[in-house]
Coordinates of C-alpha atoms in Angstrom, one line a residue:
M1 CA -26.2 -4.1 -17.4
L2 CA -26.6 -6.8 -14.7
N3 CA -29.5 -8.2 -16.6
R4 CA -27.4 -8.7 -19.7
L5 CA -24.1 -9.9 -18.1
Y6 CA -25.3 -12.2 -15.3
G7 CA -28.9 -13.1 -16.0
F8 CA -30.3 -11.3 -12.9
N9 CA -33.4 -9.2 -13.3
F10 CA -34.0 -6.4 -10.7
N11 CA -37.4 -4.7 -10.9
F12 CA -39.5 -2.7 -8.5
C13 CA -43.1 -3.8 -8.1
P14 CA -46.0 -2.7 -5.9
L15 CA -46.8 -4.9 -2.9
P16 CA -49.6 -7.4 -3.2
P17 CA -52.7 -6.9 -1.0
L18 CA -51.5 -9.5 1.6
Y19 CA -48.2 -7.7 2.1
N20 CA -50.0 -4.3 2.3
A21 CA -52.1 -5.7 5.2
L22 CA -49.0 -7.0 7.0
F23 CA -46.5 -4.2 6.4
P24 CA -46.6 -0.4 6.0
P25 CA -46.9 0.8 2.4
S26 CA -43.6 0.7 0.6
H27 CA -42.0 -1.2 -2.3
S28 CA -40.4 -4.5 -2.6
F29 CA -37.8 -6.1 -4.8
E30 CA -38.8 -8.7 -7.4
I31 CA -35.7 -10.8 -8.0
S32 CA -35.5 -13.5 -10.6
C33 CA -32.4 -15.3 -11.4
T34 CA -32.1 -16.9 -14.8
L35 CA -29.4 -19.6 -15.0
P36 CA -28.3 -21.6 -18.0
S37 CA -30.2 -24.7 -17.0
S38 CA -32.9 -23.6 -14.6
N39 CA -34.9 -20.7 -13.3
M40 CA -35.1 -19.7 -9.6
A41 CA -38.5 -18.9 -8.2
I42 CA -39.5 -15.3 -7.9
F43 CA -39.3 -14.0 -4.3
L44 CA -41.2 -11.0 -3.0
F45 CA -40.0 -9.2 0.1
P46 CA -41.0 -5.9 1.5
S47 CA -38.2 -3.3 1.8
S48 CA -38.7 -3.3 5.6
I49 CA -37.2 -6.8 5.6
L50 CA -34.6 -6.2 2.9
L51 CA -33.1 -3.0 4.2
P52 CA -31.3 -4.6 7.2
F53 CA -29.7 -7.1 4.8
L54 CA -28.9 -4.4 2.3
H55 CA -27.0 -2.6 5.2
L56 CA -25.2 -5.9 6.0
F57 CA -24.4 -6.4 2.3
L58 CA -22.9 -2.9 2.0
T59 CA -21.0 -3.4 5.2
F60 CA -19.5 -6.6 3.9
N61 CA -18.5 -4.8 0.7
L62 CA -16.9 -2.0 2.6
A63 CA -15.0 -4.3 5.0
N64 CA -13.8 -6.2 1.9
S65 CA -12.5 -3.1 0.3
E66 CA -8.9 -2.4 1.3
P67 CA -7.2 -0.6 -1.5
F68 CA -4.5 0.8 0.8
I69 CA -2.8 -2.6 1.4
G70 CA -0.1 -3.5 -1.2
V71 CA 2.9 -5.8 -1.3
N72 CA 6.3 -5.7 -2.9
Y73 CA 7.1 -8.6 -5.3
G74 CA 10.9 -8.8 -5.7
Q75 CA 12.5 -11.4 -7.9
V76 CA 16.1 -11.5 -6.8
A77 CA 15.7 -15.2 -6.1
D78 CA 16.0 -18.6 -7.8
N79 CA 13.2 -20.4 -5.9
L80 CA 10.1 -18.4 -6.6
P81 CA 6.8 -20.0 -7.7
P82 CA 5.4 -19.4 -11.2
P83 CA 3.5 -16.1 -11.6
S84 CA 0.2 -17.9 -12.1
A85 CA 0.6 -19.5 -8.6
T86 CA 1.4 -16.1 -7.1
A87 CA -1.7 -14.5 -8.8
K88 CA -3.9 -17.2 -7.1
L89 CA -2.2 -16.5 -3.8
L90 CA -2.8 -12.8 -4.0
Q91 CA -6.5 -13.4 -4.8
S92 CA -6.9 -15.2 -1.5
T93 CA -5.6 -12.3 0.5
A94 CA -6.6 -8.7 1.4
I95 CA -3.7 -7.4 -0.7
E96 CA -5.0 -5.1 -3.4
K97 CA -1.9 -3.8 -5.0
V98 CA 1.4 -5.3 -6.2
R99 CA 4.6 -3.4 -6.7
L100 CA 7.2 -4.9 -9.1
Y101 CA 10.7 -3.5 -9.4
G102 CA 10.8 -4.2 -13.1
S103 CA 8.1 -5.0 -15.7
D104 CA 8.2 -8.8 -16.0
P105 CA 5.6 -9.6 -18.7
A106 CA 4.8 -13.1 -17.2
I107 CA 3.8 -11.5 -13.9
I108 CA 1.9 -8.6 -15.5
K109 CA 0.0 -11.2 -17.6
A110 CA -0.7 -13.4 -14.7
L111 CA -2.3 -10.5 -12.8
A112 CA -4.6 -9.7 -15.7
D113 CA -8.3 -9.7 -14.8
T114 CA -7.6 -10.1 -11.1
G115 CA -8.3 -6.4 -10.4
K116 CA -5.1 -6.1 -8.5
G117 CA -3.4 -2.7 -9.0
I118 CA 0.1 -3.1 -10.5
V119 CA 3.1 -0.9 -10.0
I120 CA 5.9 -1.5 -12.5
G121 CA 9.3 0.1 -12.6
T122 CA 12.2 1.0 -14.9
A123 CA 15.7 0.1 -14.0
N124 CA 18.0 2.8 -12.6
A125 CA 20.3 2.0 -15.6
D126 CA 17.5 3.1 -18.0
V127 CA 17.2 6.6 -16.5
P128 CA 19.8 8.2 -18.7
S129 CA 18.3 6.8 -21.9
L130 CA 14.8 7.7 -20.8
A131 CA 15.9 11.2 -20.1
S132 CA 17.9 11.8 -23.3
D133 CA 15.7 10.0 -25.8
P134 CA 12.0 10.5 -25.9
N135 CA 11.7 7.6 -28.4
F136 CA 13.3 5.3 -25.8
A137 CA 10.6 6.3 -23.4
K138 CA 7.9 5.7 -26.1
N139 CA 9.3 2.3 -26.8
W140 CA 9.4 1.4 -23.1
V141 CA 5.8 2.3 -22.7
A142 CA 4.8 0.6 -25.9
S143 CA 6.5 -2.6 -24.7
N144 CA 5.7 -2.6 -21.0
V145 CA 2.4 -0.9 -20.6
V146 CA 0.3 -0.8 -23.8
P147 CA 0.1 -4.5 -24.5
Y148 CA -1.3 -5.3 -21.0
Y149 CA -3.5 -2.3 -20.1
P150 CA -6.3 -2.3 -19.0
A151 CA -6.7 -6.1 -18.5
S152 CA -3.7 -5.8 -16.2
N153 CA -4.5 -2.9 -14.0
I154 CA -1.2 -1.0 -14.2
I155 CA -1.6 2.1 -12.0
L156 CA 1.9 3.5 -11.5
V157 CA 5.3 3.5 -13.3
T158 CA 8.2 4.2 -10.9
V159 CA 11.2 5.6 -12.8
G160 CA 14.2 4.2 -10.9
N161 CA 14.4 3.2 -7.2
E162 CA 16.0 5.4 -4.5
V163 CA 17.9 7.3 -7.2
I164 CA 18.4 10.5 -5.2
T165 CA 20.1 8.8 -2.3
S166 CA 22.3 6.6 -4.6
N167 CA 24.9 9.4 -4.7
D168 CA 25.1 9.0 -8.4
Q169 CA 25.0 12.6 -9.5
N170 CA 24.5 11.7 -13.2
L171 CA 21.3 9.7 -12.4
M172 CA 20.0 12.4 -10.1
N173 CA 20.4 15.1 -12.8
Q174 CA 18.6 13.0 -15.3
L175 CA 15.7 11.8 -13.1
V176 CA 13.3 14.6 -13.7
P177 CA 13.6 14.6 -17.6
A178 CA 13.3 10.8 -17.5
V179 CA 10.1 11.0 -15.5
Q180 CA 8.7 13.7 -17.8
N181 CA 9.5 11.6 -20.9
V182 CA 7.7 8.6 -19.5
Q183 CA 4.7 10.8 -18.8
D184 CA 4.8 12.2 -22.3
A185 CA 5.0 8.7 -23.7
L186 CA 1.9 7.7 -21.7
D187 CA 0.1 10.9 -22.8
G188 CA 0.9 9.9 -26.4
V189 CA -1.0 6.7 -26.1
S190 CA -3.9 8.3 -24.2
L191 CA -2.9 6.7 -20.9
G192 CA -1.8 9.9 -19.1
G193 CA -3.8 10.2 -15.9
K194 CA -4.8 6.6 -16.0
V195 CA -1.3 5.4 -15.3
K196 CA 0.6 7.7 -13.0
V197 CA 4.4 8.2 -13.0
S198 CA 6.7 8.8 -10.1
T199 CA 9.9 7.5 -8.5
V200 CA 10.7 6.0 -5.1
H201 CA 12.8 7.6 -2.3
S202 CA 14.6 6.3 0.8
M203 CA 14.1 8.1 4.1
A204 CA 17.6 9.5 3.6
V205 CA 16.1 12.3 1.5
L206 CA 15.2 13.9 4.9
S207 CA 17.7 15.9 6.8
N208 CA 15.6 16.1 9.9
S209 CA 12.6 14.2 11.3
E210 CA 12.8 15.0 15.0
P211 CA 10.1 15.9 15.9
P212 CA 7.9 14.9 12.9
S213 CA 6.6 18.5 12.5
A214 CA 10.2 19.6 11.8
G215 CA 10.7 17.2 9.0
K216 CA 12.5 18.7 6.0
F217 CA 14.5 17.5 3.0
H218 CA 18.3 17.7 2.6
A219 CA 19.3 21.0 1.1
E220 CA 21.6 19.1 -1.3
Y221 CA 18.6 17.5 -2.9
N222 CA 16.5 20.6 -3.2
T223 CA 17.0 21.2 -6.9
V224 CA 16.0 17.7 -8.1
L225 CA 13.2 17.4 -5.4
Q226 CA 11.7 20.7 -6.5
G227 CA 11.5 19.4 -10.0
L228 CA 10.1 16.0 -9.0
L229 CA 7.5 17.5 -6.6
S230 CA 6.4 20.0 -9.2
F231 CA 5.8 17.1 -11.5
N232 CA 4.0 15.1 -8.8
N233 CA 1.8 18.2 -8.1
A234 CA 1.0 18.8 -11.7
T235 CA 0.1 15.2 -12.6
G236 CA -1.4 14.1 -9.3
S237 CA 1.2 11.3 -8.9
P238 CA 2.3 10.3 -5.4
F239 CA 5.5 10.9 -3.5
A240 CA 6.7 7.4 -2.8
I241 CA 8.8 6.8 0.3
N242 CA 10.3 3.8 2.1
P243 CA 10.0 4.2 5.9
Y244 CA 11.4 1.3 8.1
P245 CA 10.8 1.5 11.8
Y246 CA 13.0 -1.6 12.0
F247 CA 16.1 0.3 11.2
A248 CA 15.3 3.0 13.7
F249 CA 15.0 0.4 16.4
R250 CA 18.1 -1.5 15.2
D251 CA 20.2 1.7 15.6
D252 CA 18.8 2.7 19.0
P253 CA 17.7 -0.6 20.7
G254 CA 18.4 0.6 24.3
R255 CA 15.9 3.3 24.4
A256 CA 13.0 2.7 26.8
E257 CA 9.8 1.5 25.0
N258 CA 11.5 1.8 21.6
L259 CA 10.5 -1.7 20.5
A260 CA 6.9 -1.3 21.7
Y261 CA 6.8 2.0 19.9
C262 CA 8.0 0.5 16.7
L263 CA 5.8 -2.6 16.9
F264 CA 2.4 -0.8 17.5
Q265 CA 2.3 -2.2 21.0
P266 CA 1.0 -0.3 24.1
N267 CA 3.4 2.4 25.1
S268 CA 3.3 5.8 26.7
G269 CA 3.5 7.6 23.4
R270 CA 5.8 10.5 22.3
V271 CA 4.6 14.1 22.0
D272 CA 5.8 16.4 19.2
S273 CA 7.1 19.4 21.1
N274 CA 6.1 21.8 18.3
S275 CA 2.6 20.6 17.5
N276 CA 1.7 18.9 20.8
L277 CA 0.5 15.9 18.7
K278 CA 1.0 12.6 20.4
Y279 CA 2.6 9.7 18.4
M280 CA 1.8 6.1 19.4
N281 CA 4.0 4.4 16.9
M282 CA 7.1 5.0 14.8
F283 CA 5.4 4.4 11.4
D284 CA 3.1 7.5 11.9
A285 CA 6.1 9.6 13.1
Q286 CA 8.0 8.7 9.9
V287 CA 5.2 9.3 7.6
D288 CA 4.3 12.6 9.2
A289 CA 7.9 13.7 9.0
V290 CA 7.6 13.3 5.3
R291 CA 4.3 15.1 5.3
S292 CA 5.9 18.0 7.1
A293 CA 8.8 18.1 4.6
L294 CA 6.4 18.2 1.7
D295 CA 4.3 20.9 3.4
S296 CA 7.3 23.1 4.2
S297 CA 8.4 22.8 0.6
G298 CA 5.1 24.1 -0.6
F299 CA 3.6 20.8 -1.8
K300 CA 0.7 20.3 0.5
N301 CA -1.4 18.6 -2.2
V302 CA 1.1 15.9 -3.1
E303 CA -0.1 12.6 -1.6
I304 CA 2.3 10.1 0.1
V305 CA 2.5 6.5 -0.8
V306 CA 4.5 4.1 1.4
A307 CA 6.4 2.1 -1.3
E308 CA 8.1 -0.2 1.2
T309 CA 8.0 -1.1 4.9
G310 CA 8.6 -4.3 6.7
W311 CA 10.4 -6.2 9.4
P312 CA 12.8 -9.2 9.0
Y313 CA 11.8 -12.4 10.8
K314 CA 15.3 -13.6 11.2
G315 CA 18.9 -12.4 11.0
D316 CA 22.5 -13.1 11.9
N317 CA 23.5 -13.5 15.6
N318 CA 24.9 -10.0 15.7
E319 CA 21.8 -8.4 14.3
I320 CA 19.4 -6.7 16.7
G321 CA 15.7 -6.8 16.1
P322 CA 15.0 -9.6 13.6
S323 CA 12.7 -12.3 15.0
L324 CA 9.5 -14.1 14.0
E325 CA 7.7 -12.5 16.9
N326 CA 8.8 -9.0 16.0
A327 CA 8.0 -9.3 12.3
K328 CA 4.6 -10.7 13.0
G329 CA 4.0 -7.9 15.6
Y330 CA 5.0 -5.2 13.2
N331 CA 3.0 -6.3 10.2
N332 CA -0.1 -7.3 12.3
G333 CA 0.1 -3.9 14.0
L334 CA 0.6 -2.0 10.8
I335 CA -2.3 -3.8 9.0
S336 CA -4.7 -3.3 12.0
H337 CA -3.6 0.4 12.1
L338 CA -4.3 0.9 8.4
R339 CA -7.7 -0.9 8.7
S340 CA -8.7 1.3 11.6
M341 CA -8.6 4.3 9.2
V342 CA -7.4 6.4 12.1
G343 CA -4.6 7.8 9.9
T344 CA -1.6 9.7 11.3
P345 CA -1.8 12.7 13.6
L346 CA -1.1 15.1 10.7
M347 CA -3.3 13.2 8.3
P348 CA -6.2 11.8 10.4
G349 CA -9.1 9.8 9.0
K350 CA -7.5 8.1 6.1
S351 CA -4.9 5.4 5.5
V352 CA -1.9 6.0 3.4
D353 CA -1.4 3.4 0.6
T354 CA 1.2 1.0 2.0
Y355 CA 3.2 -1.7 0.2
L356 CA 4.5 -4.3 2.6
F357 CA 8.0 -5.6 2.0
A358 CA 7.8 -8.3 0.8
L359 CA 5.7 -11.1 -0.7
Y360 CA 8.6 -13.6 -0.7
D361 CA 12.1 -13.8 0.6
E362 CA 14.8 -13.0 -2.1
D363 CA 17.4 -15.6 -1.5
L364 CA 20.0 -14.2 -3.9
K365 CA 20.2 -10.7 -2.3
P366 CA 23.6 -9.9 -0.8
G367 CA 24.2 -8.6 2.7
P368 CA 23.3 -9.9 6.2
S369 CA 20.8 -12.6 6.7
S370 CA 18.0 -10.2 7.4
E371 CA 18.2 -8.9 3.8
R372 CA 16.8 -12.3 2.8
A373 CA 14.2 -12.6 5.5
F374 CA 11.5 -10.0 4.9
G375 CA 9.1 -12.4 3.2
L376 CA 5.5 -13.0 4.2
Y377 CA 5.0 -16.3 2.2
N378 CA 7.2 -19.3 1.4
P379 CA 7.7 -20.3 -2.2
D380 CA 5.0 -23.0 -1.8
Q381 CA 2.5 -20.2 -0.8
S382 CA 2.3 -21.2 2.8
M383 CA 2.6 -18.3 5.3
I384 CA 5.9 -17.8 7.0
Y385 CA 3.8 -16.2 9.8
D386 CA 0.2 -15.0 9.9
A387 CA 0.3 -11.2 9.2
G388 CA -3.5 -11.0 9.1
L389 CA -3.8 -10.8 5.4
S390 CA -6.3 -13.6 4.7
Q391 CA -9.7 -12.4 3.4
Q392 CA -11.6 -13.7 6.4
Q393 CA -9.5 -11.5 8.6
Q394 CA -10.5 -8.3 6.8
I395 CA -13.7 -7.6 8.7
N396 CA -12.1 -8.1 12.2
T397 CA -10.3 -4.8 12.4
T398 CA -8.8 -3.4 15.6
S399 CA -8.0 0.1 16.5
P400 CA -4.5 1.0 17.8
V401 CA -4.2 0.9 21.6
M402 CA -4.1 4.4 22.9
A403 CA -2.0 5.0 26.0
P404 CA -2.8 7.8 28.5
T405 CA -1.5 11.2 27.5
P406 CA 1.9 11.6 29.0
D407 CA 3.2 14.8 30.7
V408 CA 4.6 16.7 27.8
S409 CA 7.3 18.2 29.8
K410 CA 8.6 14.7 30.7
S411 CA 7.9 13.0 27.4
P412 CA 10.9 11.5 25.7
E413 CA 11.9 13.1 22.5
T414 CA 10.6 11.5 19.3
T415 CA 13.1 8.9 18.0
T416 CA 14.4 10.1 14.7
I417 CA 14.2 7.8 11.7
V418 CA 16.4 9.4 9.1
S419 CA 19.3 7.6 7.5
K420 CA 22.7 9.2 7.8
P421 CA 23.0 12.3 5.7
P422 CA 25.0 12.4 2.5
E423 CA 28.7 12.7 2.9
T424 CA 28.6 16.4 1.8
T425 CA 26.5 17.4 4.8
P426 CA 28.6 19.4 7.3
N427 CA 28.7 18.8 11.0
V428 CA 27.4 15.2 10.8
S429 CA 28.9 14.4 14.1
K430 CA 26.7 17.1 15.7
S431 CA 23.5 15.9 14.1
P432 CA 20.9 14.9 16.7
A433 CA 19.6 12.2 14.4
V434 CA 20.1 8.6 15.2
S435 CA 21.8 7.0 12.2
A436 CA 19.5 4.4 10.7
S437 CA 19.5 2.6 7.4
A438 CA 16.9 3.7 4.9
G439 CA 15.7 0.1 4.3
P440 CA 16.8 -3.2 2.9
R441 CA 19.3 -3.2 0.1
P442 CA 17.4 -1.8 -3.0
T443 CA 15.8 -4.7 -4.9
A444 CA 17.3 -5.0 -8.4
N445 CA 15.3 -5.1 -11.6
K446 CA 15.9 -8.8 -12.3
A447 CA 14.8 -9.6 -15.7
E448 CA -6.7 5.9 -10.4
F449 CA -5.9 3.2 -7.8
L450 CA -8.1 0.1 -7.4
H451 CA -11.2 0.8 -5.5
G452 CA -11.1 -2.6 -3.9
A453 CA -14.7 -3.5 -4.1
T454 CA -15.8 -7.2 -4.4
T455 CA -16.7 -8.5 -7.8
V456 CA -20.3 -8.1 -9.0
P457 CA -20.9 -11.9 -9.2
S458 CA -19.7 -12.6 -5.6
S459 CA -21.7 -9.6 -4.3
I460 CA -24.9 -10.8 -6.0
I461 CA -24.4 -14.3 -4.6
F462 CA -23.8 -13.0 -1.1
F463 CA -27.0 -10.9 -1.3
T464 CA -29.1 -13.7 -2.8
V465 CA -28.0 -16.1 -0.1
F466 CA -29.4 -13.8 2.6
I467 CA -32.7 -13.7 0.8
L468 CA -32.9 -17.5 0.6
L469 CA -32.2 -17.7 4.3
L470 CA -35.4 -15.8 4.9
L471 CA -37.5 -18.6 3.3

């Protein structure tokens, strides 16, 4: 395959007598590179020399493989760069997945052949039609998926955004059949399993998150959640959630070490009184609360995807928490934590796919100033602040700082991160939960996952350069 596509010939050959005299018996690579206008010389190297460089080569590839880092690309703005410029920007970063709130064809086309995983979404307003009319779902898939796949690596369709916590009972009741009809439409064009289907939830679907091991869903949502989770379980699609430590801090700023705990900075940690697991940051506590809710509902095999998380870099004078330093601290800490592959206390050893909010500011979004200040990049593609996403920063990973284990009996209780419960929930005033918003105002629809390996040409070039350096 490589011989035909790139003009490289890889063969094994026995060592010549001179090398047999100098090195233990083994094999060597014979590498010849045929280029359009010239031929490179043939190099002979014993495997005893090549193996260290093969190890380095593989290490480079693994360090350059970060499929768990994604970004949200909202479009509620009038100053965004053209999709082609955004595609070039993304290729210069460690971002491997892009979540769109709609299915803008210009963006989907611009991301073709980049290898970036693409999440597209249906509008909330389309949920009733998707649910009631299978042909509407078929037409939606025929218009928004089929023309672009597989050149554009569409990996997930999200049917609606934060529908369950919208308090629109009509949308809630139709969400499961809408999701199923989209799945059936994908199956009908042989894309079932290649393109997953799910929906996105705010943290308000939880009634309890304190401590994380006690996480559970609101009873009012049980019927629709059981249907959705049964679908996720049957199809292998993820449970997508929007955790925001920023809002937990904003609603409880006076608590000791709360900011450090939210920003992945050194702190004494918080111990789950049920599991005795220690939490060093709010992100892990939020994600594990969702994990506990899924497990207690009987869906231990349903994977979690963090569809949104972020921190605003500025806000109004009366807003607590937004600042350039805090935003940089949160996103740098989060990215380092993901790269460490430590995982969460309940899900050690792996990093949950996480989509940062957001690629750009959305200057037309309503609400306080912070709503328009979650962006990582300016419209001219310059960084608003360095979040550690450039490609050269991928290899330099750092593990989270681990503080000494505190005395469990004196450990402060885990800060809850749940939004206020729905209006129908009784005894709200007695809830121990700290009321916190689920996240930024939902982005409107304005107009298996990537493996993350480097491309074959760049890998071959990298390997060849090391061989040439030996001459």
